[in-house]
Amino acid sequence: MARILSILVGLFFTVALAWSFVLGAITAATDPSPPTAEHEFHLLPKEVHFSFDGPFGKFDNQQLQRGFQVYKEVCSACHALKHVAFRDLAALGYTEAEVKAIAAGFTVPGVDPNTGESTMRPGAPTDYFPSPFANDVAARAANNNAVPPDLSLITKARHEGPAYVYSLLTGFQDQPAELLKEFPDAKTPSGLHYNPYFPNLNLAMAPPLTADGQVEYGDGTKSTVDQMSKDVAAFLTWAAEPKLEKRKQTGWPILGFLLFATILGYMSYRNIWADKKH
């Protein structure tokens, strides 16, 4: 009797679960989701072109150096590059002396050789870019309770990474009147900033690039907000994938070899099995 009762109870729950699943599926298919501000006003990244686009694209070292300058003078105040070492900058065309000077301009955690206590020291080429905050608590306290993300892999972690970074940096604006008219409760909270390229439209980061000439380029390039945004997006693409050029250069010979091997294999097949078919 107990076995029959347990079977009936299990059957009841199975039928109830199946019914709720079917009912939910029918509801999802027939009743459209109510519109939200994020769905209606979120924009895809802008169309922007970089020198490294496409199968034959290459990094522009001058642009990468300009982008690094923007990162160093603007972005590094809040964002780290924990997967990038100072010595990696030699790939951008910096000399050994320049790399040492750049590293020495940053302060990194160290150990006092005399006492063994933790201390801070000037960076060395073998060090990695340090975080500007001691911990997440300090980061939240300085950034409206938000932890600024590490930028080492940001262009790989976001869809259309370079275009996303460029669009985000150039996309800060006032909330559209039609948004507030359609969604009165979607007003940007105090301390946040409206940006249609950010998934939920509001982020804690204030516009980091606010005026033309904010960074003075050493190569004479005019540093408009648009140019600085594009340059730092290119630099962060290199930071996330420094072997991009090498991968493209290696890929073409491999594709050629695979094509040749395929043709050779097909011809061998035809030659070996030609007299075996009936």
Coordinates of C-alpha atoms in Angstrom, one line a residue:
M1 CA 0.0 0.0 0.0
A2 CA 2.8 2.4 0.9
R3 CA 4.5 1.7 -2.4
I4 CA 1.3 2.4 -4.4
L5 CA 0.8 5.7 -2.4
S6 CA 4.4 6.8 -3.1
I7 CA 4.0 6.1 -6.8
L8 CA 0.8 8.1 -6.9
V9 CA 2.4 11.0 -5.0
G10 CA 5.4 10.9 -7.4
L11 CA 3.1 10.8 -10.4
F12 CA 1.1 13.7 -9.1
F13 CA 4.2 15.9 -8.7
T14 CA 5.5 14.8 -12.2
V15 CA 2.2 15.7 -13.8
A16 CA 2.1 19.1 -11.9
L17 CA 5.7 19.9 -13.0
A18 CA 5.0 19.0 -16.6
W19 CA 1.8 21.0 -16.6
S20 CA 3.5 24.1 -15.2
F21 CA 6.4 23.7 -17.7
V22 CA 3.9 23.5 -20.6
L23 CA 1.8 26.4 -19.3
G24 CA 5.0 28.5 -18.8
A25 CA 6.1 27.7 -22.4
I26 CA 2.7 28.7 -23.8
T27 CA 2.7 31.9 -21.8
A28 CA 6.2 32.8 -22.9
A29 CA 5.3 32.2 -26.5
T30 CA 2.0 34.0 -26.6
D31 CA 2.5 36.9 -24.1
P32 CA 5.3 39.2 -25.1
S33 CA 7.6 40.5 -22.4
P34 CA 6.8 44.0 -21.2
P35 CA 9.1 46.6 -22.7
T36 CA 11.9 47.8 -20.5
A37 CA 14.2 50.9 -20.8
E38 CA 17.2 48.6 -21.2
H39 CA 15.6 46.8 -24.1
E40 CA 14.3 49.9 -25.8
F41 CA 17.2 52.3 -25.5
H42 CA 20.3 50.1 -25.2
L43 CA 22.5 50.5 -28.3
L44 CA 24.9 48.2 -30.1
P45 CA 28.5 49.3 -30.4
K46 CA 29.2 52.0 -33.0
E47 CA 30.8 51.0 -36.3
V48 CA 34.5 51.8 -36.0
H49 CA 37.6 50.6 -38.0
F50 CA 41.0 49.7 -36.7
S51 CA 44.3 48.9 -38.4
F52 CA 44.2 45.4 -36.9
D53 CA 40.8 44.5 -38.4
G54 CA 40.5 41.7 -40.9
P55 CA 42.7 38.7 -41.6
F56 CA 45.6 40.9 -42.8
G57 CA 45.3 43.6 -40.1
K58 CA 48.3 44.8 -38.1
F59 CA 48.7 46.9 -35.0
D60 CA 49.8 50.5 -35.5
N61 CA 52.5 51.0 -32.8
Q62 CA 52.1 54.8 -32.9
Q63 CA 48.4 54.4 -32.1
L64 CA 49.2 51.8 -29.4
Q65 CA 51.7 54.2 -27.7
R66 CA 49.1 57.0 -27.8
G67 CA 46.5 54.6 -26.3
F68 CA 48.9 53.6 -23.6
Q69 CA 49.4 57.3 -22.8
V70 CA 45.7 57.7 -22.4
Y71 CA 45.6 54.7 -20.2
K72 CA 48.5 55.9 -18.1
E73 CA 47.2 59.5 -17.7
V74 CA 43.5 58.8 -17.4
C75 CA 42.4 55.2 -16.9
S76 CA 45.1 54.0 -14.6
A77 CA 43.7 56.1 -11.8
C78 CA 40.9 53.6 -11.4
H79 CA 41.7 50.5 -13.6
A80 CA 44.5 48.0 -13.3
L81 CA 46.2 45.9 -16.0
K82 CA 47.2 43.0 -13.9
H83 CA 48.0 40.6 -16.8
V84 CA 50.4 43.1 -18.5
A85 CA 54.0 43.5 -17.3
F86 CA 55.9 46.7 -17.9
R87 CA 58.5 44.8 -20.0
D88 CA 55.7 43.9 -22.4
L89 CA 55.6 47.5 -23.5
A90 CA 58.8 46.9 -25.5
A91 CA 56.5 45.3 -28.2
L92 CA 55.0 48.8 -28.7
G93 CA 58.4 50.2 -29.7
Y94 CA 59.6 51.5 -26.4
T95 CA 63.3 51.2 -25.7
E96 CA 64.7 49.4 -22.6
A97 CA 65.4 52.8 -20.9
E98 CA 61.9 54.0 -21.6
V99 CA 60.4 50.8 -20.2
K100 CA 62.4 51.2 -17.0
A101 CA 61.3 54.8 -16.7
I102 CA 57.7 53.9 -17.2
A103 CA 57.9 51.2 -14.6
A104 CA 59.6 53.4 -12.1
G105 CA 56.7 55.9 -12.4
F106 CA 54.4 53.3 -10.8
T107 CA 54.5 52.2 -7.2
V108 CA 54.2 48.4 -6.5
P109 CA 54.0 46.3 -3.4
G110 CA 57.4 45.0 -2.2
V111 CA 59.2 43.5 0.8
D112 CA 61.8 45.4 2.8
P113 CA 65.0 43.2 2.6
N114 CA 66.1 44.3 6.0
T115 CA 63.0 43.8 8.0
G116 CA 60.9 41.5 5.8
E117 CA 57.9 43.8 6.2
S118 CA 55.6 44.8 3.4
T119 CA 56.5 48.1 1.7
M120 CA 56.0 50.0 -1.5
R121 CA 58.7 50.5 -4.0
P122 CA 59.2 51.9 -7.6
G123 CA 58.2 49.4 -10.3
A124 CA 60.7 47.4 -12.3
P125 CA 60.2 46.1 -15.9
T126 CA 59.4 42.6 -14.6
D127 CA 56.5 43.9 -12.4
Y128 CA 52.9 43.9 -13.6
F129 CA 50.8 47.0 -13.7
P130 CA 49.5 47.5 -10.1
S131 CA 45.9 48.1 -9.0
P132 CA 45.3 51.7 -8.0
F133 CA 43.4 50.5 -4.9
A134 CA 44.6 48.4 -1.9
N135 CA 41.5 46.2 -2.0
D136 CA 37.9 46.0 -3.2
V137 CA 36.6 47.9 -0.2
A138 CA 38.8 50.9 -1.0
A139 CA 37.8 50.6 -4.7
R140 CA 34.1 50.7 -3.8
A141 CA 34.5 53.6 -1.4
A142 CA 36.1 55.7 -4.2
N143 CA 33.7 54.7 -7.0
N144 CA 30.1 54.9 -5.7
N145 CA 30.2 51.3 -4.4
A146 CA 31.4 49.9 -7.7
V147 CA 34.7 48.1 -8.3
P148 CA 36.4 49.3 -11.5
P149 CA 37.1 46.2 -13.7
D150 CA 40.6 45.2 -14.6
L151 CA 41.2 46.2 -18.2
S152 CA 43.7 43.4 -19.2
L153 CA 41.1 41.3 -21.0
I154 CA 38.2 43.8 -21.3
T155 CA 38.1 43.7 -25.1
K156 CA 37.9 39.9 -25.1
A157 CA 35.3 39.9 -22.3
R158 CA 32.9 42.1 -24.2
H159 CA 31.1 41.5 -27.5
E160 CA 32.8 43.5 -30.2
G161 CA 35.4 44.5 -27.6
P162 CA 37.3 47.4 -29.3
A163 CA 34.1 48.9 -30.7
Y164 CA 32.4 48.5 -27.3
V165 CA 35.2 50.3 -25.4
Y166 CA 35.2 53.1 -28.1
S167 CA 31.4 53.4 -28.0
L168 CA 31.3 53.5 -24.2
L169 CA 33.9 56.2 -23.9
T170 CA 32.2 58.4 -26.5
G171 CA 28.6 57.5 -25.5
F172 CA 28.0 59.5 -22.3
Q173 CA 25.0 61.8 -22.7
D174 CA 22.0 63.2 -21.0
Q175 CA 19.0 60.9 -20.8
P176 CA 16.7 61.2 -23.8
A177 CA 13.4 62.9 -23.1
E178 CA 11.5 60.1 -24.7
L179 CA 13.0 57.6 -22.3
L180 CA 11.8 59.5 -19.3
K181 CA 8.4 60.0 -20.9
E182 CA 8.0 56.3 -21.6
F183 CA 9.7 55.0 -18.5
P184 CA 9.4 57.7 -15.7
D185 CA 10.9 55.3 -13.2
A186 CA 14.1 54.9 -15.3
K187 CA 15.7 58.2 -14.3
T188 CA 19.4 57.8 -13.8
P189 CA 20.0 57.5 -10.0
S190 CA 22.2 60.1 -8.3
G191 CA 25.9 59.2 -8.6
L192 CA 25.4 57.2 -11.8
H193 CA 25.9 58.3 -15.4
Y194 CA 23.7 57.6 -18.5
N195 CA 25.3 55.7 -21.3
P196 CA 23.2 53.8 -23.9
Y197 CA 26.1 51.5 -24.8
F198 CA 26.2 50.1 -21.2
P199 CA 23.8 47.1 -20.8
N200 CA 21.6 48.7 -18.0
L201 CA 22.1 52.2 -19.3
N202 CA 23.6 53.6 -16.1
L203 CA 27.1 53.1 -14.7
A204 CA 29.2 54.4 -11.8
M205 CA 32.1 55.6 -14.0
A206 CA 32.0 59.2 -14.8
P207 CA 33.0 60.3 -18.3
P208 CA 36.8 59.8 -18.2
L209 CA 37.5 61.7 -21.5
T210 CA 35.7 65.0 -21.2
A211 CA 37.5 67.4 -23.5
D212 CA 39.7 67.6 -26.5
G213 CA 43.4 68.0 -25.6
Q214 CA 43.0 66.3 -22.3
V215 CA 46.0 64.2 -23.1
E216 CA 48.9 65.9 -25.0
Y217 CA 50.2 63.4 -27.6
G218 CA 53.9 63.5 -28.2
D219 CA 53.6 62.6 -31.9
G220 CA 51.6 65.7 -32.7
T221 CA 48.3 63.9 -33.3
K222 CA 45.3 66.0 -32.4
S223 CA 43.9 64.5 -29.2
T224 CA 40.1 64.8 -29.7
V225 CA 37.8 62.8 -27.4
D226 CA 37.1 60.6 -30.4
Q227 CA 40.8 60.0 -31.2
M228 CA 41.7 59.3 -27.6
S229 CA 38.8 56.8 -27.3
K230 CA 39.9 55.0 -30.4
D231 CA 43.5 54.9 -29.4
V232 CA 42.9 53.5 -25.9
A233 CA 40.5 50.9 -27.4
A234 CA 43.3 49.8 -29.7
F235 CA 45.8 49.6 -26.8
L236 CA 43.5 47.5 -24.7
T237 CA 43.0 45.2 -27.7
W238 CA 46.8 44.7 -27.8
A239 CA 46.8 44.2 -24.0
A240 CA 44.2 41.5 -24.3
E241 CA 45.8 39.8 -27.3
P242 CA 49.4 40.8 -27.8
K243 CA 50.0 37.9 -30.2
L244 CA 47.2 38.9 -32.6
E245 CA 49.6 39.7 -35.5
K246 CA 51.6 36.5 -34.9
R247 CA 48.4 34.4 -34.9
K248 CA 47.3 35.9 -38.2
Q249 CA 50.7 35.4 -39.7
T250 CA 50.9 31.8 -38.6
G251 CA 47.3 31.1 -39.6
W252 CA 47.8 31.6 -43.4
P253 CA 50.6 29.1 -43.8
I254 CA 48.6 26.6 -41.8
L255 CA 45.6 27.1 -43.9
G256 CA 47.8 26.7 -47.1
F257 CA 49.2 23.5 -45.7
L258 CA 45.8 22.1 -44.8
L259 CA 44.5 22.9 -48.3
F260 CA 47.5 21.2 -49.9
A261 CA 47.2 18.2 -47.6
T262 CA 43.5 17.9 -48.5
I263 CA 44.2 18.0 -52.2
L264 CA 47.1 15.5 -51.9
G265 CA 44.9 13.2 -49.8
Y266 CA 42.1 13.3 -52.3
M267 CA 44.4 12.6 -55.2
S268 CA 45.9 9.7 -53.3
Y269 CA 42.5 8.3 -52.6
R270 CA 41.6 8.5 -56.3
N271 CA 44.8 6.8 -57.3
I272 CA 44.7 4.0 -54.7
W273 CA 41.1 3.1 -55.0
A274 CA 40.6 3.7 -58.7
D275 CA 40.8 0.0 -59.7
K276 CA 39.0 -1.2 -56.6
K277 CA 35.6 0.1 -57.5
H278 CA 33.1 -2.0 -59.4

